[in-house]
PDB file of C-alpha atoms in Angstrom:
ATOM      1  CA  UNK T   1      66.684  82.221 110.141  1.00 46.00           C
ATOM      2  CA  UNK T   2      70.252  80.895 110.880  1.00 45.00           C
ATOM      3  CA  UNK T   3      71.298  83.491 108.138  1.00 50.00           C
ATOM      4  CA  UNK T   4      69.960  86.143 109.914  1.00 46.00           C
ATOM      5  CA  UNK T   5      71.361  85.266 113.481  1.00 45.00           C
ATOM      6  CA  UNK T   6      74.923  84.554 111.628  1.00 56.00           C
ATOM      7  CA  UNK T   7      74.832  87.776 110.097  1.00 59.00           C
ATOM      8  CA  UNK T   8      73.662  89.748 113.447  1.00 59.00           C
ATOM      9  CA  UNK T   9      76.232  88.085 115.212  1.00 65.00           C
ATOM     10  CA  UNK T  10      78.764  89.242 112.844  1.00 69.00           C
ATOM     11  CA  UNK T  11      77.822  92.601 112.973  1.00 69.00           C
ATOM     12  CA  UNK T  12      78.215  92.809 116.821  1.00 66.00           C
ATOM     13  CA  UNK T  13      81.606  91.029 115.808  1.00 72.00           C
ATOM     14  CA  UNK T  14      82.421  93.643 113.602  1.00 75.00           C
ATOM     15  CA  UNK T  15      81.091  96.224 116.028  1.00 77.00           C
ATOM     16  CA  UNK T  16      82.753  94.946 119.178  1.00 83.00           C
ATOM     17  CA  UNK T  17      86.093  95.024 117.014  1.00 88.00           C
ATOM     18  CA  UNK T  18      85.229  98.372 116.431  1.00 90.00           C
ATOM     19  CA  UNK T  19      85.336  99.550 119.883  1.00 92.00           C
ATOM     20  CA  UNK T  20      88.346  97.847 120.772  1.00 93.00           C
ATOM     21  CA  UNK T  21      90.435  99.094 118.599  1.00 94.00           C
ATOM     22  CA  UNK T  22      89.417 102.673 118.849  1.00 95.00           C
ATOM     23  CA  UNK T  23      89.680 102.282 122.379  1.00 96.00           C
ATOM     24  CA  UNK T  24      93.291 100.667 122.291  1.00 96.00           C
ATOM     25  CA  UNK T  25      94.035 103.708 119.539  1.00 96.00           C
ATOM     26  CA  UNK T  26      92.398 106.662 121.446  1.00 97.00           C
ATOM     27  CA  UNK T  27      94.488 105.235 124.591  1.00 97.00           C
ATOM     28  CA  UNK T  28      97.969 105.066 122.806  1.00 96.00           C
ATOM     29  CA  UNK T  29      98.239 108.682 121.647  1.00 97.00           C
ATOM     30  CA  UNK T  30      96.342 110.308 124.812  1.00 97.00           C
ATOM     31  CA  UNK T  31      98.794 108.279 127.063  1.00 97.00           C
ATOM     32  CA  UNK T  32     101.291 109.721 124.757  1.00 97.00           C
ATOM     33  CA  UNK T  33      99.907 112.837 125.204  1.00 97.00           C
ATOM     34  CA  UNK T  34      99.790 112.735 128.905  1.00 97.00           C
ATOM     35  CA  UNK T  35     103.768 111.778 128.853  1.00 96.00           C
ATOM     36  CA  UNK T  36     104.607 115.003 127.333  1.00 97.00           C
ATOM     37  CA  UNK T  37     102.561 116.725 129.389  1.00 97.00           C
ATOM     38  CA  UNK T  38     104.106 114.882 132.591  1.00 96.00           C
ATOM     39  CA  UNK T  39     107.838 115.775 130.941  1.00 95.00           C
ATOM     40  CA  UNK T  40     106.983 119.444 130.640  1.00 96.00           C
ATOM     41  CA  UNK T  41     105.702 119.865 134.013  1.00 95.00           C
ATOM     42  CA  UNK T  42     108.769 118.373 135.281  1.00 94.00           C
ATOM     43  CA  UNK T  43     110.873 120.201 132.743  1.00 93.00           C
ATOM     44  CA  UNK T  44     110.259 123.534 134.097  1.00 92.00           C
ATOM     45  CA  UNK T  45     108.890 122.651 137.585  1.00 88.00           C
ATOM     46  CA  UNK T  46     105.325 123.636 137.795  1.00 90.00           C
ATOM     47  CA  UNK T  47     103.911 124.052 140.636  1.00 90.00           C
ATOM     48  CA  UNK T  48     101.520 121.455 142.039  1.00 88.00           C
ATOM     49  CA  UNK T  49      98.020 122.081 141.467  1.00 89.00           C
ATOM     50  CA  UNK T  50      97.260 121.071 145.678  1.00 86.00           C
ATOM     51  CA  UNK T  51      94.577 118.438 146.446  1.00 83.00           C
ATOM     52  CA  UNK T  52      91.380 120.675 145.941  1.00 89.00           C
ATOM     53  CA  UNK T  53      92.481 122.031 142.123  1.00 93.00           C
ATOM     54  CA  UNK T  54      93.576 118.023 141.620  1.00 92.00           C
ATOM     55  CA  UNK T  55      90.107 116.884 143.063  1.00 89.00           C
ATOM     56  CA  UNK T  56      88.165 119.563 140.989  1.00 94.00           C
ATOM     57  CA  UNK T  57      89.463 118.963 137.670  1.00 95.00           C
ATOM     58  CA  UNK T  58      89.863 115.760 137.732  1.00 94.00           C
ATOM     59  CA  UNK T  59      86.265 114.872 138.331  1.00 94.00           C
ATOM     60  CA  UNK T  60      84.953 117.818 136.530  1.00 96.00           C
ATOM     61  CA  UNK T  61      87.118 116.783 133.113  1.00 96.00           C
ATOM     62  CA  UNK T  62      85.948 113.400 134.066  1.00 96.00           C
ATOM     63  CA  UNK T  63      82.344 114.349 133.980  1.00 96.00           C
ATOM     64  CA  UNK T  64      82.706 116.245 131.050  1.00 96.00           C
ATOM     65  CA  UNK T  65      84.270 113.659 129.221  1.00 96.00           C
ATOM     66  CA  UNK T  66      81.441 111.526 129.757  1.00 95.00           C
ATOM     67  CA  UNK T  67      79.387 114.511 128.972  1.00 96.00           C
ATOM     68  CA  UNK T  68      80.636 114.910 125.417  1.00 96.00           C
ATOM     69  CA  UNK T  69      81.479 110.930 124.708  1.00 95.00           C
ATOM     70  CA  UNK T  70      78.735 110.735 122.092  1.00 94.00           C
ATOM     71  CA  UNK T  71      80.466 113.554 120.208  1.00 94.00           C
ATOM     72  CA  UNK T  72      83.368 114.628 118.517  1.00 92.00           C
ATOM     73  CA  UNK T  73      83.891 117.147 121.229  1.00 96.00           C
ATOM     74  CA  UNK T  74      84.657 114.101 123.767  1.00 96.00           C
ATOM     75  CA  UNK T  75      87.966 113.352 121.973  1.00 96.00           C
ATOM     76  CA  UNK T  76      89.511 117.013 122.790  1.00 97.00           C
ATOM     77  CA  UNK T  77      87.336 116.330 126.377  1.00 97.00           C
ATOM     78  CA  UNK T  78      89.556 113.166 126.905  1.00 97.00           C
ATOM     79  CA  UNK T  79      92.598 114.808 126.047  1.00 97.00           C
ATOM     80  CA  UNK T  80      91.779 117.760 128.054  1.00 97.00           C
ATOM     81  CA  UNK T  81      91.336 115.531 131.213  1.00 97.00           C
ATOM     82  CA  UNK T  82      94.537 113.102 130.255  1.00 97.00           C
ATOM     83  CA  UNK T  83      96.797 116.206 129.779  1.00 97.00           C
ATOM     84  CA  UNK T  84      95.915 117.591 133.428  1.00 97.00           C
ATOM     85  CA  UNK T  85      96.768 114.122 135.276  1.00 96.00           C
ATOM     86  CA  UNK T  86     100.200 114.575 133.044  1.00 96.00           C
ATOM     87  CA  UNK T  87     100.446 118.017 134.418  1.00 96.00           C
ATOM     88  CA  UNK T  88      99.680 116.897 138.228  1.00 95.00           C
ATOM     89  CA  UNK T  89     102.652 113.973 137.804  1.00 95.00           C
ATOM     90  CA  UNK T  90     104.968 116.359 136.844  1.00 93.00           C
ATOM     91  CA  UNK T  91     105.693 117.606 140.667  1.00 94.00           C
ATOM     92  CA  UNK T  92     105.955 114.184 141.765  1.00 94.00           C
ATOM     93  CA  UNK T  93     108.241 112.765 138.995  1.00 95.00           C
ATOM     94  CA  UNK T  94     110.242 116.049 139.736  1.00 94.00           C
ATOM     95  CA  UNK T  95     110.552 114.686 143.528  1.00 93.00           C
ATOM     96  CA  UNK T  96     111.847 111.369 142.446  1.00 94.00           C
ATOM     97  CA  UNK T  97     114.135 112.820 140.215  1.00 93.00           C
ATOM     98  CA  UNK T  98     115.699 114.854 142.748  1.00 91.00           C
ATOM     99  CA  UNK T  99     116.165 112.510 145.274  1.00 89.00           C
ATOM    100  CA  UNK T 100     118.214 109.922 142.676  1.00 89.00           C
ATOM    101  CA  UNK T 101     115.086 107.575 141.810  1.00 91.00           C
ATOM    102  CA  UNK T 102     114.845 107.740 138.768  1.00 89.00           C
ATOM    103  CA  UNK T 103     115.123 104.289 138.155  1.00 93.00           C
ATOM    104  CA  UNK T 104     111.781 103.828 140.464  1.00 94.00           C
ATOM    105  CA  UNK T 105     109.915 106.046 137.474  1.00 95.00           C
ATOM    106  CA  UNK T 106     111.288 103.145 134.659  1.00 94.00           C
ATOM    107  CA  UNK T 107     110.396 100.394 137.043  1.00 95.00           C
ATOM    108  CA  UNK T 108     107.294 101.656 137.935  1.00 96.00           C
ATOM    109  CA  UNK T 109     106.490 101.945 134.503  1.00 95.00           C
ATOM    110  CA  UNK T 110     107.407  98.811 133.488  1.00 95.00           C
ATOM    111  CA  UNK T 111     105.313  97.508 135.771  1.00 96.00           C
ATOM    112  CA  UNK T 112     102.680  99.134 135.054  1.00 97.00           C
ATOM    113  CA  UNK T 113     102.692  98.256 131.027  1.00 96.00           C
ATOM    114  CA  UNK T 114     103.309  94.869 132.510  1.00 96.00           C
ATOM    115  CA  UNK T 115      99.990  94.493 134.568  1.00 96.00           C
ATOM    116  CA  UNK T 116      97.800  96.019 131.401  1.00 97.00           C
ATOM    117  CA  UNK T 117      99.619  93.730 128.689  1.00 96.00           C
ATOM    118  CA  UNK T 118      98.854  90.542 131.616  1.00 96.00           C
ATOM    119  CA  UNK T 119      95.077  91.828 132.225  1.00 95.00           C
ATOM    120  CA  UNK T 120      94.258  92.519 128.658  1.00 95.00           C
ATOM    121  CA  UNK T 121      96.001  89.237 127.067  1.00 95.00           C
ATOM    122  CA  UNK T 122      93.797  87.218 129.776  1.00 95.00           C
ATOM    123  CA  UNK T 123      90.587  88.614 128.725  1.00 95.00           C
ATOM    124  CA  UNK T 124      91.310  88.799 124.568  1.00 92.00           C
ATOM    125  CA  UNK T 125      92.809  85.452 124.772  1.00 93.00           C
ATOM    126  CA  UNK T 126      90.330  83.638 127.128  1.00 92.00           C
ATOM    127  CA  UNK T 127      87.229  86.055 126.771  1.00 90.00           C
ATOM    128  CA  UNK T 128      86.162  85.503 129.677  1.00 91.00           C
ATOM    129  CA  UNK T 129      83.170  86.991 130.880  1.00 90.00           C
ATOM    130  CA  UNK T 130      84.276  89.092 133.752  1.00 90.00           C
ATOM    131  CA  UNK T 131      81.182  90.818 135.117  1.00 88.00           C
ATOM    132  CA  UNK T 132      81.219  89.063 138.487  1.00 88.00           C
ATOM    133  CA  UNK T 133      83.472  91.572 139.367  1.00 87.00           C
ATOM    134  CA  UNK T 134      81.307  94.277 138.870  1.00 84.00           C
ATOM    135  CA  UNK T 135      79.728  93.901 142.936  1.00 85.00           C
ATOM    136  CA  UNK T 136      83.617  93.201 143.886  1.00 86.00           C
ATOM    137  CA  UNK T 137      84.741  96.483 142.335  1.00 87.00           C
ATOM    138  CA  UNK T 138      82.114  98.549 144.069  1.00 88.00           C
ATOM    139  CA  UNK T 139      82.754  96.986 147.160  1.00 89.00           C
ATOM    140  CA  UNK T 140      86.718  97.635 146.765  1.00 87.00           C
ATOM    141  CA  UNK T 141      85.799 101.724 145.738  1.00 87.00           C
ATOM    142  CA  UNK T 142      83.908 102.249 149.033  1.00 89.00           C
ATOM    143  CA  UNK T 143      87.106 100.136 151.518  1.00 90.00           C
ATOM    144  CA  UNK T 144      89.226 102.826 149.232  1.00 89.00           C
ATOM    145  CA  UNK T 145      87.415 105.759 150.124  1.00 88.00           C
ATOM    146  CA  UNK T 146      87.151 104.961 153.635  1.00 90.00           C
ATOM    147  CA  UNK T 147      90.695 104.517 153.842  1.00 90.00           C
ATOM    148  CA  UNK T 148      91.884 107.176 151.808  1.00 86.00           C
ATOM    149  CA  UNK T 149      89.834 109.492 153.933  1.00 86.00           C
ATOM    150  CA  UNK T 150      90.758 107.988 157.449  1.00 88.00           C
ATOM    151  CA  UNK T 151      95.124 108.140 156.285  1.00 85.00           C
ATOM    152  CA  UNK T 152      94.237 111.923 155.650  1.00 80.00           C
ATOM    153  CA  UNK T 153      93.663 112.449 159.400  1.00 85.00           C
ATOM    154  CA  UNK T 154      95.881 109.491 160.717  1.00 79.00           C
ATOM    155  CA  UNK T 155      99.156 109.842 158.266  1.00 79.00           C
ATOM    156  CA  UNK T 156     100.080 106.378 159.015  1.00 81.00           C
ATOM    157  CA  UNK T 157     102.855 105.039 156.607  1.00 84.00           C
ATOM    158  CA  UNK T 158     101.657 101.791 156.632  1.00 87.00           C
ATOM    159  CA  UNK T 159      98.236 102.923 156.023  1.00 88.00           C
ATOM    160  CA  UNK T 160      99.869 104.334 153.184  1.00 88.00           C
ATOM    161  CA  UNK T 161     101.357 101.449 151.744  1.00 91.00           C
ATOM    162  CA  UNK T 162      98.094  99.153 152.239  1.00 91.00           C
ATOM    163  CA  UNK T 163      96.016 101.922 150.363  1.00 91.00           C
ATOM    164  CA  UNK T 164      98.465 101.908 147.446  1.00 92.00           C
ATOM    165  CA  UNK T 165      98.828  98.196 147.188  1.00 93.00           C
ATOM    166  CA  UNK T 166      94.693  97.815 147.053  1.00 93.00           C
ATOM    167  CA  UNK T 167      94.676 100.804 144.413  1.00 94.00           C
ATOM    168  CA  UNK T 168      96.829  98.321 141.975  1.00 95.00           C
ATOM    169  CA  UNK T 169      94.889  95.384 142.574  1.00 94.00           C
ATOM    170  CA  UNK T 170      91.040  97.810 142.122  1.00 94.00           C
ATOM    171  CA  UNK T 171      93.011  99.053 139.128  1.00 95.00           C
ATOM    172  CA  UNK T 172      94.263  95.666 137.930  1.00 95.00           C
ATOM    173  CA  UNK T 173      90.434  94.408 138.178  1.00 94.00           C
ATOM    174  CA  UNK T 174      89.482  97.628 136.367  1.00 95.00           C
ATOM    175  CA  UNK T 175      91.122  96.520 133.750  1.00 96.00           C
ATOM    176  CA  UNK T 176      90.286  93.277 133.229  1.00 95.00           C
ATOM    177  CA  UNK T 177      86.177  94.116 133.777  1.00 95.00           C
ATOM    178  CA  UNK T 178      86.906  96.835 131.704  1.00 94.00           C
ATOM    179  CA  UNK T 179      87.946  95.238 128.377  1.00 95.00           C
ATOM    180  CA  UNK T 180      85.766  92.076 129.260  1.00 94.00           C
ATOM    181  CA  UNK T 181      82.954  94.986 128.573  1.00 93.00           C
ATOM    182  CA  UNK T 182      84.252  96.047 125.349  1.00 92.00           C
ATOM    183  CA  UNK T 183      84.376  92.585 123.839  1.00 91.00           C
ATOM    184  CA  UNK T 184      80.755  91.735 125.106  1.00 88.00           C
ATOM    185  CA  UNK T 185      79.169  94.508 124.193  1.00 82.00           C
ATOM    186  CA  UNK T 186      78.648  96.289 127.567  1.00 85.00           C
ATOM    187  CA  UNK T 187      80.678  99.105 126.302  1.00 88.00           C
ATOM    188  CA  UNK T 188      79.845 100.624 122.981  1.00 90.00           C
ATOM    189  CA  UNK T 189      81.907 103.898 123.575  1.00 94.00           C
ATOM    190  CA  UNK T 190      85.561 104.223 122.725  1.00 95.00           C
ATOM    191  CA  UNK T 191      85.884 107.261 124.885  1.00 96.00           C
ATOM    192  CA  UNK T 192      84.482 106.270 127.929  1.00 96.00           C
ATOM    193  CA  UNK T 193      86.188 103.067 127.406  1.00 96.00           C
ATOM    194  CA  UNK T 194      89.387 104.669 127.295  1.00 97.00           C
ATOM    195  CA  UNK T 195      89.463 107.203 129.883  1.00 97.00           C
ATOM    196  CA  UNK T 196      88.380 104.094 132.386  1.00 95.00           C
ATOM    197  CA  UNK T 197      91.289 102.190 130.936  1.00 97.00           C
ATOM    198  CA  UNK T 198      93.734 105.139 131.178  1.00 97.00           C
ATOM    199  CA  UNK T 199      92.409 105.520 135.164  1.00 96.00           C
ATOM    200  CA  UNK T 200      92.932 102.691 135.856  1.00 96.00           C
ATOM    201  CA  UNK T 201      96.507 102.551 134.452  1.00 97.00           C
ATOM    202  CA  UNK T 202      97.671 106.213 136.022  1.00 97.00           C
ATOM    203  CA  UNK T 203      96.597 104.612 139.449  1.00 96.00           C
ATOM    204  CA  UNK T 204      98.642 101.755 138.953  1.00 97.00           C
ATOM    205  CA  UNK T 205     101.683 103.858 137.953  1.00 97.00           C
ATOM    206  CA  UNK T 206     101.008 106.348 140.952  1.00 96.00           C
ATOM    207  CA  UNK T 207     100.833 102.951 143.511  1.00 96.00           C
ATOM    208  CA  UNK T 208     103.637 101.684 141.781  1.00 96.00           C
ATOM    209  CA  UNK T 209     105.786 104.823 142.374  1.00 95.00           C
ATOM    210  CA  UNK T 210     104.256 105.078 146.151  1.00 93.00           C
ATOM    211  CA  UNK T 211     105.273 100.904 147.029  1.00 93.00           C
ATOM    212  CA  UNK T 212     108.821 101.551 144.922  1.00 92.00           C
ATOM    213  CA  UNK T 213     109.457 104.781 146.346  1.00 89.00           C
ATOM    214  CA  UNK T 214     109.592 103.756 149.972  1.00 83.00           C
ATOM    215  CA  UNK T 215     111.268 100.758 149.448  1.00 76.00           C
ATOM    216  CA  UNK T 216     114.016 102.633 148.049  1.00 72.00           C
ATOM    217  CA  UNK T 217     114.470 105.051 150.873  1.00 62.00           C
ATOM    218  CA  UNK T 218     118.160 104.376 152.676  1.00 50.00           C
TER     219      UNK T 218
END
């Protein structure tokens, strides 16, 4: 009996492992993929796609990702719906640029690879169970949306910076729930795994940019 518990506890092991590093894989090159993406649409200035076209494809490739995870067709879904976010950065990289911040993109980056390597390390390291936060997380969405769609009306700047400070700690907590469900079996899909992780992280950079941007203005 304790050979058969042993040996299904190693293949959740083995299974959990899995995940993970698909996940971390699947992450790398459609991060990668959404850099190049950002750089071209900076390159040669595209338009941006406007609020609606942003709102519209991003939850309709994010639906469809989660459409298609059980299938090959997810992969080219995920970097379908990475490759647009790249493409809707582009406009406001190309603003920072302009004005002379370009050292707010590297920080904010930095920062950003910074909270995911501090999040992730916690969790692998510690594996700590971190489903409490699932009620925390909901809670956070819904102050989020409220305030996202009261600043539209008010335009207050320190509305502004509030909302984008909250975005990087939802997104920080993301994270760490996140992976804690990969390692304990919550989540047993790579793709849905990563396009949560990769949400999480192109909110952080975007908050990051927001906080750094305005503390940079003269």
């Amino acid at each position: 009996m304790d050979r058969i518990i042993s040996s299904s506890q190693q293949q959740s092991l083995i299974s959990t492992h899995k995940v993970l590093r698909n996940t971390y894989f699947l992450l790398g090159i459609t991060l990668a993929f959404s850099a190049l993406t950002a750089t071209l649409s900076t390159v040669y200035a595209l338009p941006s796609p406007g609020l609606i076209l942003m709102l519209v494809g991003f939850y309709g490739l994010m639906f469809l990702t989660h459409r298609l995870a059980n299938s090959p067709a997810g992969i080219l879904a995920a970097f379908a719906f990475t490759g647009f976010l790249g493409y809707c950065l582009g406009p406001i990289l190309s603003s920072f640029l302009a004005a002379g911040m370009g050292d707010v993109i590297a920080i904010a980056l930095g920062g950003t690879a910074l909270v995911f390597f501090c999040c992730s390390a916690y969790v692998l390291t510690t594996r700590r169970d971190m489903s409490f936060l699932g009620g925390m997380m909901m809670a956070g969405f819904v102050v989020l949306l409220v305030a996202v769609v009261a600043n539209i009306f008010l335009q207050l700047p320190a509305l502004h910076l509030a909302i984008s400070a909250l975005f990087i700690l939802f997104s920080a907590g993301a994270i760490l729930w996140e992976t804690s469900n990969i390692i304990h079996g919550g989540e047993t899909n790579y793709i849905r795994a990563t396009v949560s992780l990769y949400v999480s992280l192109y909110n952080i950079f975007v908050s990051l940019l927001s906080l750094l941007g305005f503390a940079s203005k003269d």
